[in-house]
Amino acid sequence: SDSIENLLEKHSDNPNNIKILMEIAEYYFSLGEYDNAFPFLLNNYSKDKEKIKKKLVDFFEALGNDHEATKTYRKQLSSLLFV
C-alpha cells in the first residue's frame, strides 16, 4: 500500500478525491494518530458530507464513547452538522 507521503502528495494533487481522503484518514487512525485522523476528516467534511460523516462515526464506534478522541471530535462533528 502507499506510504503516507505518497497519499498526501496524491491528495495535494487531487484534493477532492474522497478515496484518497479516506485512505489517509484510515492510515492515521490505524497508527492511533487520532489527532491527525479526525481533524483531517473534519477539515474536508464539505467535500463529501455523507461519506465523511459515516467514516467519522465508524471511527467513533471503533474507539467507543468513553474515548477522549470520540468525545472531542464528536463535538466538532456536531458543530459542523448544525451550521
mmCIF file of N, CA, C and O in Angstrom:
data_model
loop_
_atom_site.group_PDB
_atom_site.id
_atom_site.type_symbol
_atom_site.label_atom_id
_atom_site.label_comp_id
_atom_site.label_asym_id
_atom_site.label_seq_id
_atom_site.Cartn_x
_atom_site.Cartn_y
_atom_site.Cartn_z
ATOM 1 N N SER A 1 0.843 -1.206 0.000
ATOM 2 C CA SER A 1 0.000 0.000 0.000
ATOM 3 C C SER A 1 0.873 1.249 0.000
ATOM 4 O O SER A 1 2.063 1.177 0.282
ATOM 5 N N ASP A 2 0.270 2.366 -0.298
ATOM 6 C CA ASP A 2 1.017 3.620 -0.407
ATOM 7 C C ASP A 2 1.536 4.086 0.939
ATOM 8 O O ASP A 2 0.905 3.882 1.966
ATOM 9 N N SER A 3 2.688 4.732 0.924
ATOM 10 C CA SER A 3 3.163 5.392 2.132
ATOM 11 C C SER A 3 2.319 6.643 2.356
ATOM 12 O O SER A 3 1.673 7.146 1.437
ATOM 13 N N ILE A 4 2.347 7.141 3.567
ATOM 14 C CA ILE A 4 1.574 8.346 3.880
ATOM 15 C C ILE A 4 2.064 9.519 3.035
ATOM 16 O O ILE A 4 1.275 10.345 2.593
ATOM 17 N N GLU A 5 3.369 9.560 2.758
ATOM 18 C CA GLU A 5 3.898 10.645 1.908
ATOM 19 C C GLU A 5 3.261 10.605 0.523
ATOM 20 O O GLU A 5 2.859 11.629 -0.023
ATOM 21 N N ASN A 6 3.191 9.389 -0.049
ATOM 22 C CA ASN A 6 2.550 9.238 -1.356
ATOM 23 C C ASN A 6 1.101 9.669 -1.326
ATOM 24 O O ASN A 6 0.620 10.349 -2.230
ATOM 25 N N LEU A 7 0.410 9.236 -0.294
ATOM 26 C CA LEU A 7 -1.011 9.567 -0.181
ATOM 27 C C LEU A 7 -1.210 11.071 -0.052
ATOM 28 O O LEU A 7 -2.098 11.644 -0.681
ATOM 29 N N LEU A 8 -0.384 11.709 0.772
ATOM 30 C CA LEU A 8 -0.528 13.154 0.964
ATOM 31 C C LEU A 8 -0.202 13.914 -0.318
ATOM 32 O O LEU A 8 -0.828 14.925 -0.624
ATOM 33 N N GLU A 9 0.770 13.384 -1.061
ATOM 34 C CA GLU A 9 1.106 14.004 -2.342
ATOM 35 C C GLU A 9 -0.061 13.870 -3.318
ATOM 36 O O GLU A 9 -0.445 14.826 -3.995
ATOM 37 N N LYS A 10 -0.647 12.666 -3.384
ATOM 38 C CA LYS A 10 -1.816 12.455 -4.247
ATOM 39 C C LYS A 10 -2.960 13.371 -3.824
ATOM 40 O O LYS A 10 -3.674 13.915 -4.663
ATOM 41 N N HIS A 11 -3.108 13.511 -2.525
ATOM 42 C CA HIS A 11 -4.179 14.368 -2.012
ATOM 43 C C HIS A 11 -3.950 15.819 -2.425
ATOM 44 O O HIS A 11 -4.894 16.506 -2.821
ATOM 45 N N SER A 12 -2.715 16.276 -2.355
ATOM 46 C CA SER A 12 -2.478 17.677 -2.728
ATOM 47 C C SER A 12 -2.678 17.886 -4.231
ATOM 48 O O SER A 12 -3.097 18.960 -4.658
ATOM 49 N N ASP A 13 -2.426 16.838 -5.023
ATOM 50 C CA ASP A 13 -2.690 16.929 -6.468
ATOM 51 C C ASP A 13 -4.176 16.854 -6.785
ATOM 52 O O ASP A 13 -4.618 17.356 -7.812
ATOM 53 N N ASN A 14 -4.920 16.180 -5.931
ATOM 54 C CA ASN A 14 -6.324 15.915 -6.224
ATOM 55 C C ASN A 14 -7.131 15.988 -4.926
ATOM 56 O O ASN A 14 -7.598 14.967 -4.400
ATOM 57 N N PRO A 15 -7.259 17.196 -4.384
ATOM 58 C CA PRO A 15 -7.804 17.351 -3.028
ATOM 59 C C PRO A 15 -9.258 16.922 -2.865
ATOM 60 O O PRO A 15 -9.700 16.708 -1.733
ATOM 61 N N ASN A 16 -9.976 16.763 -3.972
ATOM 62 C CA ASN A 16 -11.382 16.370 -3.839
ATOM 63 C C ASN A 16 -11.612 14.876 -4.007
ATOM 64 O O ASN A 16 -12.760 14.425 -4.001
ATOM 65 N N ASN A 17 -10.537 14.118 -4.154
ATOM 66 C CA ASN A 17 -10.677 12.672 -4.305
ATOM 67 C C ASN A 17 -10.962 12.041 -2.944
ATOM 68 O O ASN A 17 -10.095 11.968 -2.082
ATOM 69 N N ILE A 18 -12.199 11.575 -2.787
ATOM 70 C CA ILE A 18 -12.629 11.065 -1.484
ATOM 71 C C ILE A 18 -11.926 9.763 -1.129
ATOM 72 O O ILE A 18 -11.622 9.506 0.035
ATOM 73 N N LYS A 19 -11.648 8.945 -2.127
ATOM 74 C CA LYS A 19 -10.974 7.677 -1.858
ATOM 75 C C LYS A 19 -9.608 7.929 -1.199
ATOM 76 O O LYS A 19 -9.246 7.272 -0.221
ATOM 77 N N ILE A 20 -8.868 8.877 -1.724
ATOM 78 C CA ILE A 20 -7.554 9.212 -1.150
ATOM 79 C C ILE A 20 -7.726 9.787 0.258
ATOM 80 O O ILE A 20 -6.995 9.426 1.182
ATOM 81 N N LEU A 21 -8.716 10.663 0.411
ATOM 82 C CA LEU A 21 -9.013 11.226 1.731
ATOM 83 C C LEU A 21 -9.227 10.123 2.768
ATOM 84 O O LEU A 21 -8.686 10.169 3.873
ATOM 85 N N MET A 22 -10.041 9.149 2.392
ATOM 86 C CA MET A 22 -10.364 8.058 3.313
ATOM 87 C C MET A 22 -9.133 7.229 3.644
ATOM 88 O O MET A 22 -8.933 6.829 4.782
ATOM 89 N N GLU A 23 -8.310 6.989 2.629
ATOM 90 C CA GLU A 23 -7.095 6.202 2.859
ATOM 91 C C GLU A 23 -6.165 6.909 3.839
ATOM 92 O O GLU A 23 -5.559 6.266 4.701
ATOM 93 N N ILE A 24 -6.051 8.214 3.702
ATOM 94 C CA ILE A 24 -5.194 8.980 4.616
ATOM 95 C C ILE A 24 -5.752 8.911 6.036
ATOM 96 O O ILE A 24 -5.016 8.640 6.999
ATOM 97 N N ALA A 25 -7.049 9.113 6.162
ATOM 98 C CA ALA A 25 -7.665 9.064 7.491
ATOM 99 C C ALA A 25 -7.497 7.681 8.117
ATOM 100 O O ALA A 25 -7.165 7.557 9.304
ATOM 101 N N GLU A 26 -7.693 6.634 7.326
ATOM 102 C CA GLU A 26 -7.552 5.268 7.837
ATOM 103 C C GLU A 26 -6.109 4.973 8.232
ATOM 104 O O GLU A 26 -5.859 4.272 9.214
ATOM 105 N N TYR A 27 -5.185 5.503 7.462
ATOM 106 C CA TYR A 27 -3.770 5.323 7.775
ATOM 107 C C TYR A 27 -3.459 5.915 9.151
ATOM 108 O O TYR A 27 -2.889 5.249 10.017
ATOM 109 N N TYR A 28 -3.843 7.163 9.342
ATOM 110 C CA TYR A 28 -3.602 7.814 10.633
ATOM 111 C C TYR A 28 -4.307 7.053 11.760
ATOM 112 O O TYR A 28 -3.735 6.817 12.829
ATOM 113 N N PHE A 29 -5.555 6.685 11.508
ATOM 114 C CA PHE A 29 -6.347 6.013 12.539
ATOM 115 C C PHE A 29 -5.695 4.694 12.934
ATOM 116 O O PHE A 29 -5.603 4.364 14.121
ATOM 117 N N SER A 30 -5.218 3.956 11.942
ATOM 118 C CA SER A 30 -4.634 2.635 12.217
ATOM 119 C C SER A 30 -3.376 2.749 13.063
ATOM 120 O O SER A 30 -3.020 1.817 13.789
ATOM 121 N N LEU A 31 -2.695 3.887 12.986
ATOM 122 C CA LEU A 31 -1.496 4.115 13.802
ATOM 123 C C LEU A 31 -1.836 4.725 15.158
ATOM 124 O O LEU A 31 -0.950 5.002 15.957
ATOM 125 N N GLY A 32 -3.117 4.965 15.384
ATOM 126 C CA GLY A 32 -3.514 5.615 16.633
ATOM 127 C C GLY A 32 -3.257 7.107 16.628
ATOM 128 O O GLY A 32 -3.257 7.739 17.686
ATOM 129 N N GLU A 33 -3.050 7.678 15.456
ATOM 130 C CA GLU A 33 -2.812 9.125 15.356
ATOM 131 C C GLU A 33 -4.153 9.843 15.205
ATOM 132 O O GLU A 33 -4.470 10.416 14.159
ATOM 133 N N TYR A 34 -4.929 9.795 16.271
ATOM 134 C CA TYR A 34 -6.299 10.311 16.203
ATOM 135 C C TYR A 34 -6.323 11.820 15.996
ATOM 136 O O TYR A 34 -7.244 12.338 15.383
ATOM 137 N N ASP A 35 -5.285 12.501 16.485
ATOM 138 C CA ASP A 35 -5.247 13.955 16.325
ATOM 139 C C ASP A 35 -4.819 14.360 14.923
ATOM 140 O O ASP A 35 -4.798 15.549 14.595
ATOM 141 N N ASN A 36 -4.471 13.392 14.108
ATOM 142 C CA ASN A 36 -4.334 13.624 12.666
ATOM 143 C C ASN A 36 -5.575 13.140 11.918
ATOM 144 O O ASN A 36 -6.070 13.831 11.029
ATOM 145 N N ALA A 37 -6.046 11.962 12.281
ATOM 146 C CA ALA A 37 -7.149 11.345 11.539
ATOM 147 C C ALA A 37 -8.419 12.185 11.588
ATOM 148 O O ALA A 37 -9.024 12.480 10.553
ATOM 149 N N PHE A 38 -8.829 12.561 12.797
ATOM 150 C CA PHE A 38 -10.116 13.248 12.933
ATOM 151 C C PHE A 38 -10.109 14.660 12.344
ATOM 152 O O PHE A 38 -11.004 14.994 11.563
ATOM 153 N N PRO A 39 -9.113 15.496 12.666
ATOM 154 C CA PRO A 39 -9.115 16.835 12.058
ATOM 155 C C PRO A 39 -9.034 16.774 10.537
ATOM 156 O O PRO A 39 -9.645 17.592 9.845
ATOM 157 N N PHE A 40 -8.306 15.795 10.022
ATOM 158 C CA PHE A 40 -8.192 15.674 8.572
ATOM 159 C C PHE A 40 -9.573 15.453 7.956
ATOM 160 O O PHE A 40 -9.942 16.105 6.977
ATOM 161 N N LEU A 41 -10.347 14.551 8.534
ATOM 162 C CA LEU A 41 -11.703 14.314 8.022
ATOM 163 C C LEU A 41 -12.589 15.536 8.224
ATOM 164 O O LEU A 41 -13.321 15.938 7.323
ATOM 165 N N LEU A 42 -12.519 16.122 9.402
ATOM 166 C CA LEU A 42 -13.385 17.273 9.695
ATOM 167 C C LEU A 42 -13.066 18.450 8.778
ATOM 168 O O LEU A 42 -13.973 19.127 8.295
ATOM 169 N N ASN A 43 -11.787 18.662 8.501
ATOM 170 C CA ASN A 43 -11.391 19.780 7.633
ATOM 171 C C ASN A 43 -11.860 19.574 6.196
ATOM 172 O O ASN A 43 -11.987 20.538 5.436
ATOM 173 N N ASN A 44 -12.086 18.321 5.830
ATOM 174 C CA ASN A 44 -12.511 18.009 4.464
ATOM 175 C C ASN A 44 -13.993 17.655 4.389
ATOM 176 O O ASN A 44 -14.479 17.212 3.345
ATOM 177 N N TYR A 45 -14.683 17.888 5.476
ATOM 178 C CA TYR A 45 -16.080 17.460 5.604
ATOM 179 C C TYR A 45 -16.957 17.897 4.444
ATOM 180 O O TYR A 45 -17.755 17.120 3.918
ATOM 181 N N SER A 46 -16.789 19.129 4.008
ATOM 182 C CA SER A 46 -17.682 19.677 2.972
ATOM 183 C C SER A 46 -17.523 18.987 1.619
ATOM 184 O O SER A 46 -18.375 19.117 0.754
ATOM 185 N N LYS A 47 -16.447 18.227 1.433
ATOM 186 C CA LYS A 47 -16.204 17.599 0.128
ATOM 187 C C LYS A 47 -17.125 16.414 -0.142
ATOM 188 O O LYS A 47 -17.425 16.114 -1.298
ATOM 189 N N ASP A 48 -17.520 15.730 0.925
ATOM 190 C CA ASP A 48 -18.498 14.636 0.779
ATOM 191 C C ASP A 48 -19.070 14.353 2.160
ATOM 192 O O ASP A 48 -18.604 13.475 2.873
ATOM 193 N N LYS A 49 -20.063 15.143 2.530
ATOM 194 C CA LYS A 49 -20.547 15.132 3.911
ATOM 195 C C LYS A 49 -20.991 13.750 4.362
ATOM 196 O O LYS A 49 -20.654 13.319 5.462
ATOM 197 N N GLU A 50 -21.733 13.053 3.505
ATOM 198 C CA GLU A 50 -22.257 11.747 3.914
ATOM 199 C C GLU A 50 -21.136 10.739 4.178
ATOM 200 O O GLU A 50 -21.120 10.074 5.202
ATOM 201 N N LYS A 51 -20.210 10.633 3.215
ATOM 202 C CA LYS A 51 -19.135 9.640 3.355
ATOM 203 C C LYS A 51 -18.236 9.967 4.540
ATOM 204 O O LYS A 51 -17.806 9.073 5.275
ATOM 205 N N ILE A 52 -17.927 11.228 4.696
ATOM 206 C CA ILE A 52 -17.013 11.613 5.775
ATOM 207 C C ILE A 52 -17.691 11.449 7.126
ATOM 208 O O ILE A 52 -17.082 10.954 8.071
ATOM 209 N N LYS A 53 -18.949 11.816 7.199
ATOM 210 C CA LYS A 53 -19.680 11.599 8.451
ATOM 211 C C LYS A 53 -19.717 10.114 8.806
ATOM 212 O O LYS A 53 -19.477 9.726 9.954
ATOM 213 N N LYS A 54 -19.974 9.271 7.819
ATOM 214 C CA LYS A 54 -20.031 7.834 8.067
ATOM 215 C C LYS A 54 -18.684 7.323 8.576
ATOM 216 O O LYS A 54 -18.621 6.518 9.507
ATOM 217 N N LYS A 55 -17.608 7.787 7.962
ATOM 218 C CA LYS A 55 -16.270 7.357 8.386
ATOM 219 C C LYS A 55 -15.985 7.809 9.813
ATOM 220 O O LYS A 55 -15.465 7.049 10.627
ATOM 221 N N LEU A 56 -16.337 9.047 10.133
ATOM 222 C CA LEU A 56 -16.147 9.545 11.499
ATOM 223 C C LEU A 56 -16.920 8.685 12.495
ATOM 224 O O LEU A 56 -16.383 8.296 13.532
ATOM 225 N N VAL A 57 -18.165 8.380 12.158
ATOM 226 C CA VAL A 57 -18.985 7.565 13.062
ATOM 227 C C VAL A 57 -18.380 6.164 13.222
ATOM 228 O O VAL A 57 -18.344 5.624 14.334
ATOM 229 N N ASP A 58 -17.875 5.600 12.134
ATOM 230 C CA ASP A 58 -17.189 4.297 12.225
ATOM 231 C C ASP A 58 -16.013 4.372 13.195
ATOM 232 O O ASP A 58 -15.805 3.466 14.013
ATOM 233 N N PHE A 59 -15.237 5.437 13.073
ATOM 234 C CA PHE A 59 -14.082 5.607 13.963
ATOM 235 C C PHE A 59 -14.540 5.777 15.418
ATOM 236 O O PHE A 59 -13.950 5.209 16.329
ATOM 237 N N PHE A 60 -15.585 6.585 15.625
ATOM 238 C CA PHE A 60 -16.096 6.772 16.992
ATOM 239 C C PHE A 60 -16.522 5.433 17.583
ATOM 240 O O PHE A 60 -16.225 5.135 18.744
ATOM 241 N N GLU A 61 -17.213 4.640 16.785
ATOM 242 C CA GLU A 61 -17.687 3.343 17.276
ATOM 243 C C GLU A 61 -16.514 2.418 17.581
ATOM 244 O O GLU A 61 -16.552 1.673 18.556
ATOM 245 N N ALA A 62 -15.481 2.475 16.747
ATOM 246 C CA ALA A 62 -14.300 1.638 16.975
ATOM 247 C C ALA A 62 -13.615 2.002 18.290
ATOM 248 O O ALA A 62 -13.134 1.122 19.013
ATOM 249 N N LEU A 63 -13.582 3.285 18.612
ATOM 250 C CA LEU A 63 -12.905 3.737 19.834
ATOM 251 C C LEU A 63 -13.795 3.614 21.061
ATOM 252 O O LEU A 63 -13.296 3.464 22.173
ATOM 253 N N GLY A 64 -15.098 3.713 20.867
ATOM 254 C CA GLY A 64 -16.036 3.682 21.995
ATOM 255 C C GLY A 64 -16.340 5.078 22.503
ATOM 256 O O GLY A 64 -15.550 6.015 22.328
ATOM 257 N N ASN A 65 -17.499 5.206 23.141
ATOM 258 C CA ASN A 65 -17.992 6.520 23.585
ATOM 259 C C ASN A 65 -17.147 7.180 24.653
ATOM 260 O O ASN A 65 -17.196 8.392 24.820
ATOM 261 N N ASP A 66 -16.391 6.375 25.407
ATOM 262 C CA ASP A 66 -15.644 6.942 26.525
ATOM 263 C C ASP A 66 -14.250 7.412 26.130
ATOM 264 O O ASP A 66 -13.540 8.005 26.935
ATOM 265 N N HIS A 67 -13.870 7.141 24.915
ATOM 266 C CA HIS A 67 -12.533 7.533 24.461
ATOM 267 C C HIS A 67 -12.463 9.050 24.313
ATOM 268 O O HIS A 67 -13.388 9.675 23.808
ATOM 269 N N GLU A 68 -11.343 9.623 24.752
ATOM 270 C CA GLU A 68 -11.197 11.085 24.688
ATOM 271 C C GLU A 68 -11.361 11.615 23.268
ATOM 272 O O GLU A 68 -11.979 12.656 23.048
ATOM 273 N N ALA A 69 -10.790 10.901 22.295
ATOM 274 C CA ALA A 69 -10.877 11.373 20.907
ATOM 275 C C ALA A 69 -12.335 11.381 20.437
ATOM 276 O O ALA A 69 -12.758 12.303 19.734
ATOM 277 N N THR A 70 -13.085 10.368 20.838
ATOM 278 C CA THR A 70 -14.503 10.329 20.459
ATOM 279 C C THR A 70 -15.228 11.540 21.025
ATOM 280 O O THR A 70 -15.955 12.235 20.310
ATOM 281 N N LYS A 71 -14.998 11.811 22.309
ATOM 282 C CA LYS A 71 -15.679 12.945 22.953
ATOM 283 C C LYS A 71 -15.313 14.262 22.271
ATOM 284 O O LYS A 71 -16.183 15.081 21.956
ATOM 285 N N THR A 72 -14.035 14.451 22.047
ATOM 286 C CA THR A 72 -13.551 15.704 21.465
ATOM 287 C C THR A 72 -14.092 15.916 20.061
ATOM 288 O O THR A 72 -14.646 16.975 19.749
ATOM 289 N N TYR A 73 -13.923 14.907 19.233
ATOM 290 C CA TYR A 73 -14.213 15.107 17.811
ATOM 291 C C TYR A 73 -15.683 14.922 17.480
ATOM 292 O O TYR A 73 -16.164 15.459 16.497
ATOM 293 N N ARG A 74 -16.410 14.207 18.329
ATOM 294 C CA ARG A 74 -17.855 14.125 18.109
ATOM 295 C C ARG A 74 -18.481 15.506 18.303
ATOM 296 O O ARG A 74 -19.383 15.896 17.565
ATOM 297 N N LYS A 75 -17.978 16.243 19.284
ATOM 298 C CA LYS A 75 -18.456 17.630 19.483
ATOM 299 C C LYS A 75 -18.193 18.474 18.240
ATOM 300 O O LYS A 75 -19.038 19.251 17.816
ATOM 301 N N GLN A 76 -17.001 18.307 17.682
ATOM 302 C CA GLN A 76 -16.663 19.093 16.487
ATOM 303 C C GLN A 76 -17.541 18.708 15.311
ATOM 304 O O GLN A 76 -17.969 19.567 14.543
ATOM 305 N N LEU A 77 -17.815 17.409 15.181
ATOM 306 C CA LEU A 77 -18.714 16.974 14.110
ATOM 307 C C LEU A 77 -20.105 17.552 14.330
ATOM 308 O O LEU A 77 -20.717 18.065 13.397
ATOM 309 N N SER A 78 -20.576 17.515 15.552
ATOM 310 C CA SER A 78 -21.910 18.057 15.844
ATOM 311 C C SER A 78 -21.988 19.516 15.446
ATOM 312 O O SER A 78 -22.999 19.958 14.878
ATOM 313 N N SER A 79 -20.941 20.260 15.729
ATOM 314 C CA SER A 79 -20.987 21.682 15.386
ATOM 315 C C SER A 79 -21.018 21.890 13.875
ATOM 316 O O SER A 79 -21.621 22.845 13.396
ATOM 317 N N LEU A 80 -20.396 20.974 13.113
ATOM 318 C CA LEU A 80 -20.466 21.066 11.654
ATOM 319 C C LEU A 80 -21.867 20.716 11.143
ATOM 320 O O LEU A 80 -22.341 21.290 10.175
ATOM 321 N N LEU A 81 -22.492 19.739 11.787
ATOM 322 C CA LEU A 81 -23.796 19.275 11.315
ATOM 323 C C LEU A 81 -24.863 20.342 11.443
ATOM 324 O O LEU A 81 -25.828 20.363 10.696
ATOM 325 N N PHE A 82 -24.668 21.223 12.421
ATOM 326 C CA PHE A 82 -25.734 22.193 12.694
ATOM 327 C C PHE A 82 -25.372 23.605 12.298
ATOM 328 O O PHE A 82 -25.911 24.553 12.798
ATOM 329 N N VAL A 83 -24.454 23.713 11.361
ATOM 330 C CA VAL A 83 -24.074 25.040 10.863
ATOM 331 C C VAL A 83 -25.126 25.520 9.870
ATOM 332 O O VAL A 83 -25.528 24.759 9.005
#
